[in-house]
PDB file of C-alpha atoms in Angstrom:
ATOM      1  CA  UNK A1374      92.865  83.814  77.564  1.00 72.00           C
ATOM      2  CA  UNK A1375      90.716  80.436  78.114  1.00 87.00           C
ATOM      3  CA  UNK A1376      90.907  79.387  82.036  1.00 95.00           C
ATOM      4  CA  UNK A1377      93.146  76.537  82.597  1.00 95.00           C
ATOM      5  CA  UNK A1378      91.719  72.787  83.538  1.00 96.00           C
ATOM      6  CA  UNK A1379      94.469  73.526  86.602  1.00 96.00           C
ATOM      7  CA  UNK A1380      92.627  76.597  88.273  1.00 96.00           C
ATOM      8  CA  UNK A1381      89.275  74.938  87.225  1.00 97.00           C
ATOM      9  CA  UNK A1382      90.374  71.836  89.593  1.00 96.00           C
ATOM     10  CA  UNK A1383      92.280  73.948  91.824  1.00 96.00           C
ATOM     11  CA  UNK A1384      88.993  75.531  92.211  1.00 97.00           C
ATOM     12  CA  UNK A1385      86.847  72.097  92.876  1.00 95.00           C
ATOM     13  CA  UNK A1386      89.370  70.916  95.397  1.00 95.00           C
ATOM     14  CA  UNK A1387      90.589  73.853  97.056  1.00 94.00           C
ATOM     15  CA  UNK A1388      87.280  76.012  97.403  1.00 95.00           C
ATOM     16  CA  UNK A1389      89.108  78.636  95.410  1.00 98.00           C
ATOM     17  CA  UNK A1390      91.599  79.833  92.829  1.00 98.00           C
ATOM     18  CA  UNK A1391      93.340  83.094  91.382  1.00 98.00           C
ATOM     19  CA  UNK A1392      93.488  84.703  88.448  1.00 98.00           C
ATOM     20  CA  UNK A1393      96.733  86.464  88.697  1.00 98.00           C
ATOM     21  CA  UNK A1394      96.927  89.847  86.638  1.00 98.00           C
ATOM     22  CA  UNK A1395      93.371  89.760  85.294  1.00 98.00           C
ATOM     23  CA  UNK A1396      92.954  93.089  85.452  1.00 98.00           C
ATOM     24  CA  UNK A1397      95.788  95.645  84.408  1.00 98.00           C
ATOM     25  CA  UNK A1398      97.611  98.378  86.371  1.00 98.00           C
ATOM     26  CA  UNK A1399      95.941 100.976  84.418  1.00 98.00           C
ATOM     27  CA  UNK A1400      92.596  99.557  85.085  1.00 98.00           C
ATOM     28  CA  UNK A1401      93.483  98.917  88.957  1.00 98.00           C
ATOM     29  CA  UNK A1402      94.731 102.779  89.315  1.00 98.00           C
ATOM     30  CA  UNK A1403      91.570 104.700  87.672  1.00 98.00           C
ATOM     31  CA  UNK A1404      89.443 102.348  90.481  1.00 98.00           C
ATOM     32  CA  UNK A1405      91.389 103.245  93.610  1.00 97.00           C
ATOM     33  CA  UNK A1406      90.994 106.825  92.148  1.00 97.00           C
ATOM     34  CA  UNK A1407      87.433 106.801  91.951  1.00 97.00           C
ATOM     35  CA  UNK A1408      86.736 105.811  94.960  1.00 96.00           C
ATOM     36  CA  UNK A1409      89.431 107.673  96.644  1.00 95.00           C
ATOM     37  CA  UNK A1410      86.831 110.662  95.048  1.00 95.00           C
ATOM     38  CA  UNK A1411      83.889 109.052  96.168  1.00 94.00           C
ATOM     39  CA  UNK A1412      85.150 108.730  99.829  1.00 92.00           C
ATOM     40  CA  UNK A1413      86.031 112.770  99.545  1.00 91.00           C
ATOM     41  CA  UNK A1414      82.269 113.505  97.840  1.00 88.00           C
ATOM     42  CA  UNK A1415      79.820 111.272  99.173  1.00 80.00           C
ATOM     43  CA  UNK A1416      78.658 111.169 102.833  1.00 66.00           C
ATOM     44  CA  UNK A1417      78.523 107.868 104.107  1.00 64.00           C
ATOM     45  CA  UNK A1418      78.184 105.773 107.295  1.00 55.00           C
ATOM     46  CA  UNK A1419      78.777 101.899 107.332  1.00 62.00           C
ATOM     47  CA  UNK A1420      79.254  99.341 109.891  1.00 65.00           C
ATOM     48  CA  UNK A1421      78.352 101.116 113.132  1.00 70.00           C
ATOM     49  CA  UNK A1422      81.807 102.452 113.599  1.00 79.00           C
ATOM     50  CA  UNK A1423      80.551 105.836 115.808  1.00 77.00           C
ATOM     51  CA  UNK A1424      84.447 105.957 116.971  1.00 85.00           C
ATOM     52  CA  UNK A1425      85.749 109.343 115.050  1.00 87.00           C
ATOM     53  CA  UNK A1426      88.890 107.976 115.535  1.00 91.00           C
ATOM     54  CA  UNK A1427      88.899 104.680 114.059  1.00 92.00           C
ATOM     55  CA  UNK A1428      90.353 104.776 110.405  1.00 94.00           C
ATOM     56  CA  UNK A1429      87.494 102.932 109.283  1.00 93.00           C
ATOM     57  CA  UNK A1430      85.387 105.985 110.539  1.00 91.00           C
ATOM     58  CA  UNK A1431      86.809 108.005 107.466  1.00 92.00           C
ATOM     59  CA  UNK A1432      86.941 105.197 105.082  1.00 93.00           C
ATOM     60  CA  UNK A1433      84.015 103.152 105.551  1.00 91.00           C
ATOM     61  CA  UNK A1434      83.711 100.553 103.226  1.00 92.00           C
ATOM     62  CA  UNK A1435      81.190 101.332 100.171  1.00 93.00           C
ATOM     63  CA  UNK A1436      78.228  98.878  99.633  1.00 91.00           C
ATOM     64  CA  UNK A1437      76.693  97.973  96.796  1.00 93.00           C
ATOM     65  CA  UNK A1438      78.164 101.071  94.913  1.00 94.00           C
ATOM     66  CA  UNK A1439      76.989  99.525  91.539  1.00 96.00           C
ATOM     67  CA  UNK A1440      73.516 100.412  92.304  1.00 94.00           C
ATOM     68  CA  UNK A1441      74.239 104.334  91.497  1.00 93.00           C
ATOM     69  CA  UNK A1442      77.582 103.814  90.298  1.00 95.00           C
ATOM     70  CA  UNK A1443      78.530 103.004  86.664  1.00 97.00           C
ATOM     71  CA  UNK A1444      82.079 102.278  86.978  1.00 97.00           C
ATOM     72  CA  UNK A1445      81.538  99.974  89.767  1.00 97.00           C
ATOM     73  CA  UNK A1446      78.619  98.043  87.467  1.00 98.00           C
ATOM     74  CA  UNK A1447      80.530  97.923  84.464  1.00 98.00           C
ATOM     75  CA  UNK A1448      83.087  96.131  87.112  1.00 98.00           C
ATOM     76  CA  UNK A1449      80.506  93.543  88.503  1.00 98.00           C
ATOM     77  CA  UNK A1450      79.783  92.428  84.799  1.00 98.00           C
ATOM     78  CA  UNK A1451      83.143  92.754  83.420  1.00 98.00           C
ATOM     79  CA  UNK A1452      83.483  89.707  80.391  1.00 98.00           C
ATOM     80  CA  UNK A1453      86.904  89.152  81.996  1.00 98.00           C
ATOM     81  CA  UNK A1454      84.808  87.727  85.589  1.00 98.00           C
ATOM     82  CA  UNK A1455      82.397  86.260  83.385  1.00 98.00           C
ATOM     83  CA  UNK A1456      85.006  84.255  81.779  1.00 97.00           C
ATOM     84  CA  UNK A1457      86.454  82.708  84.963  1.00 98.00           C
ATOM     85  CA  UNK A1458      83.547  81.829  86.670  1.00 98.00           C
ATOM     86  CA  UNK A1459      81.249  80.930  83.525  1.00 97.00           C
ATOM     87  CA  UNK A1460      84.479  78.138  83.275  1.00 97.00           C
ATOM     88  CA  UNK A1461      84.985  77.604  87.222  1.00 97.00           C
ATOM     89  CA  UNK A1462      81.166  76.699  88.021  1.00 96.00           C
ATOM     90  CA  UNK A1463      80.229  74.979  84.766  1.00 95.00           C
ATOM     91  CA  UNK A1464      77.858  77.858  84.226  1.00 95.00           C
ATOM     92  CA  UNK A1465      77.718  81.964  84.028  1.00 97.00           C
ATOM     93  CA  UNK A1466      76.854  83.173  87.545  1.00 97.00           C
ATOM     94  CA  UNK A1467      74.201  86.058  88.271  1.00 97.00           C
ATOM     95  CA  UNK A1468      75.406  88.850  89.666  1.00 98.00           C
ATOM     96  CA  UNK A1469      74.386  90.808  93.337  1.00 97.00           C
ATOM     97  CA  UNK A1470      76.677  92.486  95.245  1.00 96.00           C
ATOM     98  CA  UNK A1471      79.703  94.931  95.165  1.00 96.00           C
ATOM     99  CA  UNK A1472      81.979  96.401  98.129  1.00 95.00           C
ATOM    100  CA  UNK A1473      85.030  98.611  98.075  1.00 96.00           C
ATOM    101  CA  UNK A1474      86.831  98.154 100.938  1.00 96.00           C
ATOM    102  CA  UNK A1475      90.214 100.981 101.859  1.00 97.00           C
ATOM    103  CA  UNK A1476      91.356  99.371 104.774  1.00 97.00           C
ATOM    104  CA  UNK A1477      93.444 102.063 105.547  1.00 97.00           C
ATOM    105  CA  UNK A1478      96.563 102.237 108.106  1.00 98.00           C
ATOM    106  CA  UNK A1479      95.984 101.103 111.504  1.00 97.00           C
ATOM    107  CA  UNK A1480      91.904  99.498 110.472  1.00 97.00           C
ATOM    108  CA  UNK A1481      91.034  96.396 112.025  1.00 96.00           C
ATOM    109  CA  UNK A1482      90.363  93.353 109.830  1.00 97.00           C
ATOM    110  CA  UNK A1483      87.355  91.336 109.332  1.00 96.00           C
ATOM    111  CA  UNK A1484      86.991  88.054 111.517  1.00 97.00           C
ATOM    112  CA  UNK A1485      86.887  84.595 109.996  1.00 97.00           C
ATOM    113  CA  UNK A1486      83.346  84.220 108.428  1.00 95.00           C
ATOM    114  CA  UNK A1487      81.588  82.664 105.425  1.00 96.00           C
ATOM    115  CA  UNK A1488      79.856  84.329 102.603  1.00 95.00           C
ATOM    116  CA  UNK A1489      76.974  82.053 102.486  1.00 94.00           C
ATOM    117  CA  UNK A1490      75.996  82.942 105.716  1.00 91.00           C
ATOM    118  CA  UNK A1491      74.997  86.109 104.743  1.00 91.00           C
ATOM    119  CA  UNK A1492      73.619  85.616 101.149  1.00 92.00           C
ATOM    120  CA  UNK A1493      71.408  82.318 101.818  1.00 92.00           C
ATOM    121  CA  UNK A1494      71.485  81.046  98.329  1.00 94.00           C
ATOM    122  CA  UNK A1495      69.195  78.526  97.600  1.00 93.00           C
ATOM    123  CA  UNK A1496      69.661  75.735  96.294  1.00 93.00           C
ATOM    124  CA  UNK A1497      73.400  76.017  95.822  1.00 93.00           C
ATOM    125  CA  UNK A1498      75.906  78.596  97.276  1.00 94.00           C
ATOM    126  CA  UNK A1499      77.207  82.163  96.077  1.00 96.00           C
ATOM    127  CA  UNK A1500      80.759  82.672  94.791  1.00 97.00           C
ATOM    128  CA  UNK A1501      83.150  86.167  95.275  1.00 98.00           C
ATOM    129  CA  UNK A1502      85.489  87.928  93.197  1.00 98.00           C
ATOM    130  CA  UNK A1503      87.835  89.421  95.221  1.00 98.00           C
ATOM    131  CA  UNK A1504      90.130  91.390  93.296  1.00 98.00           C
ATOM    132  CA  UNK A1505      92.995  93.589  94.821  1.00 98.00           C
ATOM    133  CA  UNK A1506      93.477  97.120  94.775  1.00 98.00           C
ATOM    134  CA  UNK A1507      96.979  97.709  96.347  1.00 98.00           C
ATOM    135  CA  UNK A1508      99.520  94.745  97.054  1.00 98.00           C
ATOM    136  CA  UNK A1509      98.290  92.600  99.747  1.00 98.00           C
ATOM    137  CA  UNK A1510     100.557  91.305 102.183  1.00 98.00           C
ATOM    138  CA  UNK A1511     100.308  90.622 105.734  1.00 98.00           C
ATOM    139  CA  UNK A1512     101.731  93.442 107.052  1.00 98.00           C
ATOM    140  CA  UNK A1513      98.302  95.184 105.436  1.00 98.00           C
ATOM    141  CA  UNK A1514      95.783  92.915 106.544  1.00 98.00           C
ATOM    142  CA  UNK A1515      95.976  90.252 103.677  1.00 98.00           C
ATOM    143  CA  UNK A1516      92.775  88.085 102.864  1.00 98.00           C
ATOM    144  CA  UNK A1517      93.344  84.853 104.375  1.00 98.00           C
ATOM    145  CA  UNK A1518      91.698  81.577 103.718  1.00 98.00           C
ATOM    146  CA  UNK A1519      90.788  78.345 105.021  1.00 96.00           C
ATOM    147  CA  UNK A1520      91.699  75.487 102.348  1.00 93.00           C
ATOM    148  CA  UNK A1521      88.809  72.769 102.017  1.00 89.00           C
ATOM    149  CA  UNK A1522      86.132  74.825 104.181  1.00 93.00           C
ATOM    150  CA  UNK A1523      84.042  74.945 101.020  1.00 93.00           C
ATOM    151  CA  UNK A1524      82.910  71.453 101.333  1.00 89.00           C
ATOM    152  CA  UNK A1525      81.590  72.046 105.303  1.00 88.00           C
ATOM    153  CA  UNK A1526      78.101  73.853 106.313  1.00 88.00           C
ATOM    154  CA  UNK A1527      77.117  77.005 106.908  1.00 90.00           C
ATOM    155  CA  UNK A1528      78.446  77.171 110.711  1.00 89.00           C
ATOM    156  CA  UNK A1529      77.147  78.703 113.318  1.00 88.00           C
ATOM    157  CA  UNK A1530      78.558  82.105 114.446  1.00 90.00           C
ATOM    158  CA  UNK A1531      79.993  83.181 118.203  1.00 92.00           C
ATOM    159  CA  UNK A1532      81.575  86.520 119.377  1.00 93.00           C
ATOM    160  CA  UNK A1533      84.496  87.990 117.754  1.00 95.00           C
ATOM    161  CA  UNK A1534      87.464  90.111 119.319  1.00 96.00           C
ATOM    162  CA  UNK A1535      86.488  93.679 118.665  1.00 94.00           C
ATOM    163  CA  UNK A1536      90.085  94.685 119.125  1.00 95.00           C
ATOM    164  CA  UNK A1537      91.246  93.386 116.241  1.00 96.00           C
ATOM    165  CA  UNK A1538      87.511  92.693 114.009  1.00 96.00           C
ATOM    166  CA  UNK A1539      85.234  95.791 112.681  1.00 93.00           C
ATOM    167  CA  UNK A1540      82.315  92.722 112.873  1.00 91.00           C
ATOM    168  CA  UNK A1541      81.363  91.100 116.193  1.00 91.00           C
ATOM    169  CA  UNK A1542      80.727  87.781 114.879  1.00 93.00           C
ATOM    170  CA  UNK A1543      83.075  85.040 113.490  1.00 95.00           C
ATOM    171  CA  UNK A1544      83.116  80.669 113.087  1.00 94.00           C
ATOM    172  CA  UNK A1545      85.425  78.584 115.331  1.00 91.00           C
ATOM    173  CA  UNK A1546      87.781  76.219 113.119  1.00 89.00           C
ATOM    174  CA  UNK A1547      88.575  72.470 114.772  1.00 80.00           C
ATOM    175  CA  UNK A1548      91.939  70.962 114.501  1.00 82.00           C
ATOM    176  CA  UNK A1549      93.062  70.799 111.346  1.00 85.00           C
ATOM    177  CA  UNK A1550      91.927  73.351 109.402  1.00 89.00           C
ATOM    178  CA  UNK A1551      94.293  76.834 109.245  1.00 93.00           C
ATOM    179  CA  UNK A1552      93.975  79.971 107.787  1.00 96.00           C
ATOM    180  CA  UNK A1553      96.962  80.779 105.123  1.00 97.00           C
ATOM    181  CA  UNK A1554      97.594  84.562 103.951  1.00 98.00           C
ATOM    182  CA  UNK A1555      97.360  85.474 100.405  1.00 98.00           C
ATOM    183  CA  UNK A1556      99.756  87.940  99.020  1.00 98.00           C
ATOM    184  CA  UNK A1557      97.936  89.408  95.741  1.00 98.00           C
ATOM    185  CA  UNK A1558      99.844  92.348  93.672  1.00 98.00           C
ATOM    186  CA  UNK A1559      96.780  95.207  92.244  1.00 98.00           C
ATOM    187  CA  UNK A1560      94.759  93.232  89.614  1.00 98.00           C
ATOM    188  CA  UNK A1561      94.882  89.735  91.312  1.00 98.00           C
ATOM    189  CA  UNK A1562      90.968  88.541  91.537  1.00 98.00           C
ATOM    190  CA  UNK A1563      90.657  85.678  93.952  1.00 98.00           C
ATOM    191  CA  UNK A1564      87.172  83.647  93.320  1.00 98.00           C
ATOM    192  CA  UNK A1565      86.150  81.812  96.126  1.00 98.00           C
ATOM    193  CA  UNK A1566      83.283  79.640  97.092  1.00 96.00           C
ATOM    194  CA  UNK A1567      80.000  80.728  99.326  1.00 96.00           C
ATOM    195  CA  UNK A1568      81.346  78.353 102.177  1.00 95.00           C
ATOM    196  CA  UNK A1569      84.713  79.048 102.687  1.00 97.00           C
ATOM    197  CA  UNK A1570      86.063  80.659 105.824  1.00 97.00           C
ATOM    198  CA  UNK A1571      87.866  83.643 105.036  1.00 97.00           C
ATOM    199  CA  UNK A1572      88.979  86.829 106.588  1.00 97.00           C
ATOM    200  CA  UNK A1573      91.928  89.138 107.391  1.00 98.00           C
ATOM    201  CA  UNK A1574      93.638  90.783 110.363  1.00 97.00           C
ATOM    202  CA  UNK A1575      94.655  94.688 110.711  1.00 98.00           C
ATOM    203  CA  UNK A1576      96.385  96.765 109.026  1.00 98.00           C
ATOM    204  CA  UNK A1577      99.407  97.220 110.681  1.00 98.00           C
ATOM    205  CA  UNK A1578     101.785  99.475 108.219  1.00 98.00           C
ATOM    206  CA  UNK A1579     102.507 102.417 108.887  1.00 97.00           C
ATOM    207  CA  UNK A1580     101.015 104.339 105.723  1.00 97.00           C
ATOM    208  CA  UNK A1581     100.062 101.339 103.230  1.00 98.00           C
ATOM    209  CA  UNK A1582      96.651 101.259 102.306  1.00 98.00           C
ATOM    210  CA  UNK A1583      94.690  97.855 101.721  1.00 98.00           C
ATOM    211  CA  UNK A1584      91.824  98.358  99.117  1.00 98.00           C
ATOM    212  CA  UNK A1585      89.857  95.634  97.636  1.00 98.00           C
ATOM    213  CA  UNK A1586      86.994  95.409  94.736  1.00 98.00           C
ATOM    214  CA  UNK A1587      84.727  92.953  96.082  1.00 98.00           C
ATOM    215  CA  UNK A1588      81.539  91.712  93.770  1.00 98.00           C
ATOM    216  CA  UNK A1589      79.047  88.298  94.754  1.00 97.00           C
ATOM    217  CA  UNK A1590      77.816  86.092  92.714  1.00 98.00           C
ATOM    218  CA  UNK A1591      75.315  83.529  92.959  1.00 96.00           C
ATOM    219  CA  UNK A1592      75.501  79.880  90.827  1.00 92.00           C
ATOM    220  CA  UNK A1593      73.415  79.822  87.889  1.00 88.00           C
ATOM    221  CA  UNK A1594      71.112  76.624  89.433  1.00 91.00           C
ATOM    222  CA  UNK A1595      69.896  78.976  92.135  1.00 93.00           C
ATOM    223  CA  UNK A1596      66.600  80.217  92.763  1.00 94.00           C
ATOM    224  CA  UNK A1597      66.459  82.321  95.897  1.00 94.00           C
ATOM    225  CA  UNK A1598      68.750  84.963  97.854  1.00 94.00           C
ATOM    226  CA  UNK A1599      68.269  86.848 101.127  1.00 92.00           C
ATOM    227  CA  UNK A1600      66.092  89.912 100.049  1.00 91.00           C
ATOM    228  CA  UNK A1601      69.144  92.167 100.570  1.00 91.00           C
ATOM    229  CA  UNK A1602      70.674  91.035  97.090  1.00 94.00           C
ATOM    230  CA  UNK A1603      67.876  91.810  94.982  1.00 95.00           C
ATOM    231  CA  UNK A1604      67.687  93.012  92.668  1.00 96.00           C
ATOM    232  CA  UNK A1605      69.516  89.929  90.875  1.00 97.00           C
ATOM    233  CA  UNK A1606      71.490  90.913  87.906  1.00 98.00           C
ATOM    234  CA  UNK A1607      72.533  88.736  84.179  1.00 97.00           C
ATOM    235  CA  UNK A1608      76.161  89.464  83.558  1.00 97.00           C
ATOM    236  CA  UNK A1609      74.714  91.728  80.690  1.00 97.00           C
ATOM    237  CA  UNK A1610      73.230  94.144  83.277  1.00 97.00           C
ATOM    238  CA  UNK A1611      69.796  93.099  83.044  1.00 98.00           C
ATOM    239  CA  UNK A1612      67.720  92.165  86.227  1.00 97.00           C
ATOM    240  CA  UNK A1613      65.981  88.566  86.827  1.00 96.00           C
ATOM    241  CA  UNK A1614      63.010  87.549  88.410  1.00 95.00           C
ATOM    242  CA  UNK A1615      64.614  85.853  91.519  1.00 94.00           C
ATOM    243  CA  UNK A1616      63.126  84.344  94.526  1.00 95.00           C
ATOM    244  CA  UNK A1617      63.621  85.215  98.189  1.00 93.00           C
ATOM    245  CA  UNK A1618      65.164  82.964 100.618  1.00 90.00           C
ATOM    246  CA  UNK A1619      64.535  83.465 104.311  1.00 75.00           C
ATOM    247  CA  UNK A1620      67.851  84.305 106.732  1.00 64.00           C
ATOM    248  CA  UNK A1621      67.810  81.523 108.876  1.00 57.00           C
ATOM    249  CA  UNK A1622      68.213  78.029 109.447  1.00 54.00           C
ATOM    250  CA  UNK A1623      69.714  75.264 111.102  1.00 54.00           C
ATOM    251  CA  UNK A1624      73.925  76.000 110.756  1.00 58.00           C
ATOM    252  CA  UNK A1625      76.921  73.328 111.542  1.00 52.00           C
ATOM    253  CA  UNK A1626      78.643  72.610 114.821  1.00 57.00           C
ATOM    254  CA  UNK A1627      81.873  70.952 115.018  1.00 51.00           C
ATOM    255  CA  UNK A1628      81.526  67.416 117.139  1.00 59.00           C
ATOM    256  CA  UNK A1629      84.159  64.961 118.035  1.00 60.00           C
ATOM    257  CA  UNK A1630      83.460  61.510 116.057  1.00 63.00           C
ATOM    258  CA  UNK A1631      85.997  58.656 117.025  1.00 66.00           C
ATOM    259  CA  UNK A1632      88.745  61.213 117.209  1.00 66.00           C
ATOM    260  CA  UNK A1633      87.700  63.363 113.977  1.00 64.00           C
ATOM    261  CA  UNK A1634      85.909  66.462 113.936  1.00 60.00           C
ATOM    262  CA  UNK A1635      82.705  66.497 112.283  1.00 58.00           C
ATOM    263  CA  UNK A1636      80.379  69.306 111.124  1.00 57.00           C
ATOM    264  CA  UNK A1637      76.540  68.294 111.959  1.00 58.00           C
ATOM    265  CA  UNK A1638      74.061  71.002 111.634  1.00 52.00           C
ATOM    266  CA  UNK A1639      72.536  71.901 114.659  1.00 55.00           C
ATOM    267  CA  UNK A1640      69.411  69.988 115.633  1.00 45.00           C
ATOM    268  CA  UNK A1641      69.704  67.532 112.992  1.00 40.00           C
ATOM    269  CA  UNK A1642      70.849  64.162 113.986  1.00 35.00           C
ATOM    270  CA  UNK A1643      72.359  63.439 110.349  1.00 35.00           C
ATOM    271  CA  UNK A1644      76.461  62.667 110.494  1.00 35.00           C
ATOM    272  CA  UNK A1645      77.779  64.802 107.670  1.00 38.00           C
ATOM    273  CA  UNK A1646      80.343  63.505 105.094  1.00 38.00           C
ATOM    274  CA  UNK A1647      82.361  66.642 105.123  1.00 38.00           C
ATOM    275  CA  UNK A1648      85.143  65.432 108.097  1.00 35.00           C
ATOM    276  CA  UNK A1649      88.218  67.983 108.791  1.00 36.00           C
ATOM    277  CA  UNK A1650      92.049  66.525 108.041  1.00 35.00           C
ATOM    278  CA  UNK A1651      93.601  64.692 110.750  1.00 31.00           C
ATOM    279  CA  UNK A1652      96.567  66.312 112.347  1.00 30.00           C
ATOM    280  CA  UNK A1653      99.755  63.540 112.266  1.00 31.00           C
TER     281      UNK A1653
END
C-alpha cells in the first residue's frame, strides 16, 4: 500500500509518523519468539547492568543481532521499511543498526535522548524504525516523544536519574516542548528522525512485557557514520563503502532570547533558527 502524502507531511512537520499495522500478528509473534530463544541460548551482557537483580540483568537488550542473525537482517531490509522511508525521506535509506529490546516487568526506561547523538551522520541525520513487539502503553514503559525536536541540534547531554534510566545520560527540554506517550498495538513501526528527543519510563505492570524491534537508518545523501555502524548496509543486504565520522563536536544549549528559548551550539556565537513554541 503506497504511503500517504498525510504521514509523508506528518513526517516533515512532526519529526515522525506511524505506520499502523505494517507488520502482521503472525509476523510480530514468530519475532518475540525468537528472541525469547535467543535470550534462553545465547550468553550475553549489555549495558553495564552488574545488578543480578535488575530485570534488565536477565533480559539485556540484543545489539546489532543482524550481524549473526538472519531473521533479524531479513527484518532490517524488509521491502515493507523500505517502502516508508524510501517515500518519507525522498530517498531509500542505508541501513546500520538493529536492537531488540524486552523491557520486562519492573525494568527501568531509557532517559530522553537523541539518536543522532550517537550515530554522527554526516552530512544529514539517521532515521529509526521502531516497531512494537507487545502493546505499548504507559503502564509498560511506552516510547514517548518530543513533537518538533527534529528541527533543533544535537544537544548536549547531563546526568540522568538512575532510578528510573538504565543510561546515565539524557537532554534537558526548555519550556515548551513535552514529551507525549505513544500507545502502539504489536506491528506498529514508528519512524522517527535522528534529532528527535525520545525515550520511555519503567515498566511498571505487574507481568506485561514491553519488547521492541528497533533498526537505524541513515539518509541516502550521507557520507559518514561513527565507526560503530559500519559496516553500512543497501536495503538489498549488500555493504557500501562508507566514510567515518568522528564522535564529537560542538552540541546545542538552550539560551533565553527576548523571552524565547533558543538552541545555539556551544561555542559558536551563531543564533539558530530552530526557536521552541511559546507557552500562552
Amino acid at each position: 500500500m503506497p504511503v500517504s502524502a498525510t504521514r509523508i507531511s506528518e513526517f516533515a512537520t512532526q519529526g515522525f509518523t506511524m505506520a499502523r499495522g505494517l507488520f502482521s500478528l503472525d509476523d510480530v509473534k514468530q519475532l518475540r519468539e525468537h528472541f525469547h530463544w535467543i535470550n534462553e541460548n545465547h550468553r550475553r551482557v549489555s549495558d553495564n547492568i552488574t545488578d543480578a537483580s535488575d530485570p534488565l540483568a536477565k533480559y539485556p537488550r540484543v545489539g546489532q543481532p543482524h550481524r549473526w542473525d538472519k531473521t533479524s537482517l531479513n527484518w532490517m531490509i524488509d521491502p515493507r521499511l523500505k517502502a516508508w522511508m524510501t517515500a518519507i525521506l525522498g530517498r531509500e535509506p542505508y541501513a546500520v543498526q538493529t536492537m531488540f529490546y524486552y523491557k520486562p516487568p519492573g525494568a527501568r526506561g531509557q532517559a530522553l535522548h537523541q539518536d543522532q547523538f550517537y550515530l554522527r551522520v554526516e552530512p544529514g541525520t539517521c532515521v529509526a524504525a521502531w516497531m512494537a513487539v507487545d502493546r505499548c502503553d504507559e503502564e509498560n514503559g511506552c516510547l514517548f516523544v518530543v513533537p518538533g525536536t527534529h528541527n533543533i541540534p544535537v544537544l548536549c547531554t547531563v546526568d540522568a536519574d538512575t532510578d528510573v534510566s538504565f543510561v546515565n545520560d539524557t537532554v534537558e527540554l526548555p519550556p515548551g516542548y513535552d514529551p507525549i506517550p505513544l500507545i502502539m498495538e504489536p506491528g506498529d513501526v514508528l519512524f522517527f528522525n535522528g534529532q528527535l528527543v525520545h525515550g520511555s519510563y519503567p515498566n511498571t505492570s505487574a507481568d506485561r512485557f514491553r519488547c521492541a524491534m528497533i533498526g537505524h537508518y541513515i539518509v541516502g545523501e550521507a557520507e559518514a557514520v561513527a565507526k560503530w555502524y559500519h559496516p553500512v548496509l543497501r536495503m538489498d543486504g549488500s555493504e557500501i563503502d562508507f566514510g567515518v565520522s568522528e564522535h564529537g563536536g560542538p552540541c546545542g544549549v538552550w539560551v533565553d532570547r527576548d523571552g524565547e528559548s533558543v538552541a545555539v551550539l556551544e561555542g559558536i556565537e551563531t543564533r539558530l533558527e530552530h526557536r521552541s513554541r511559546r507557552r500562552d
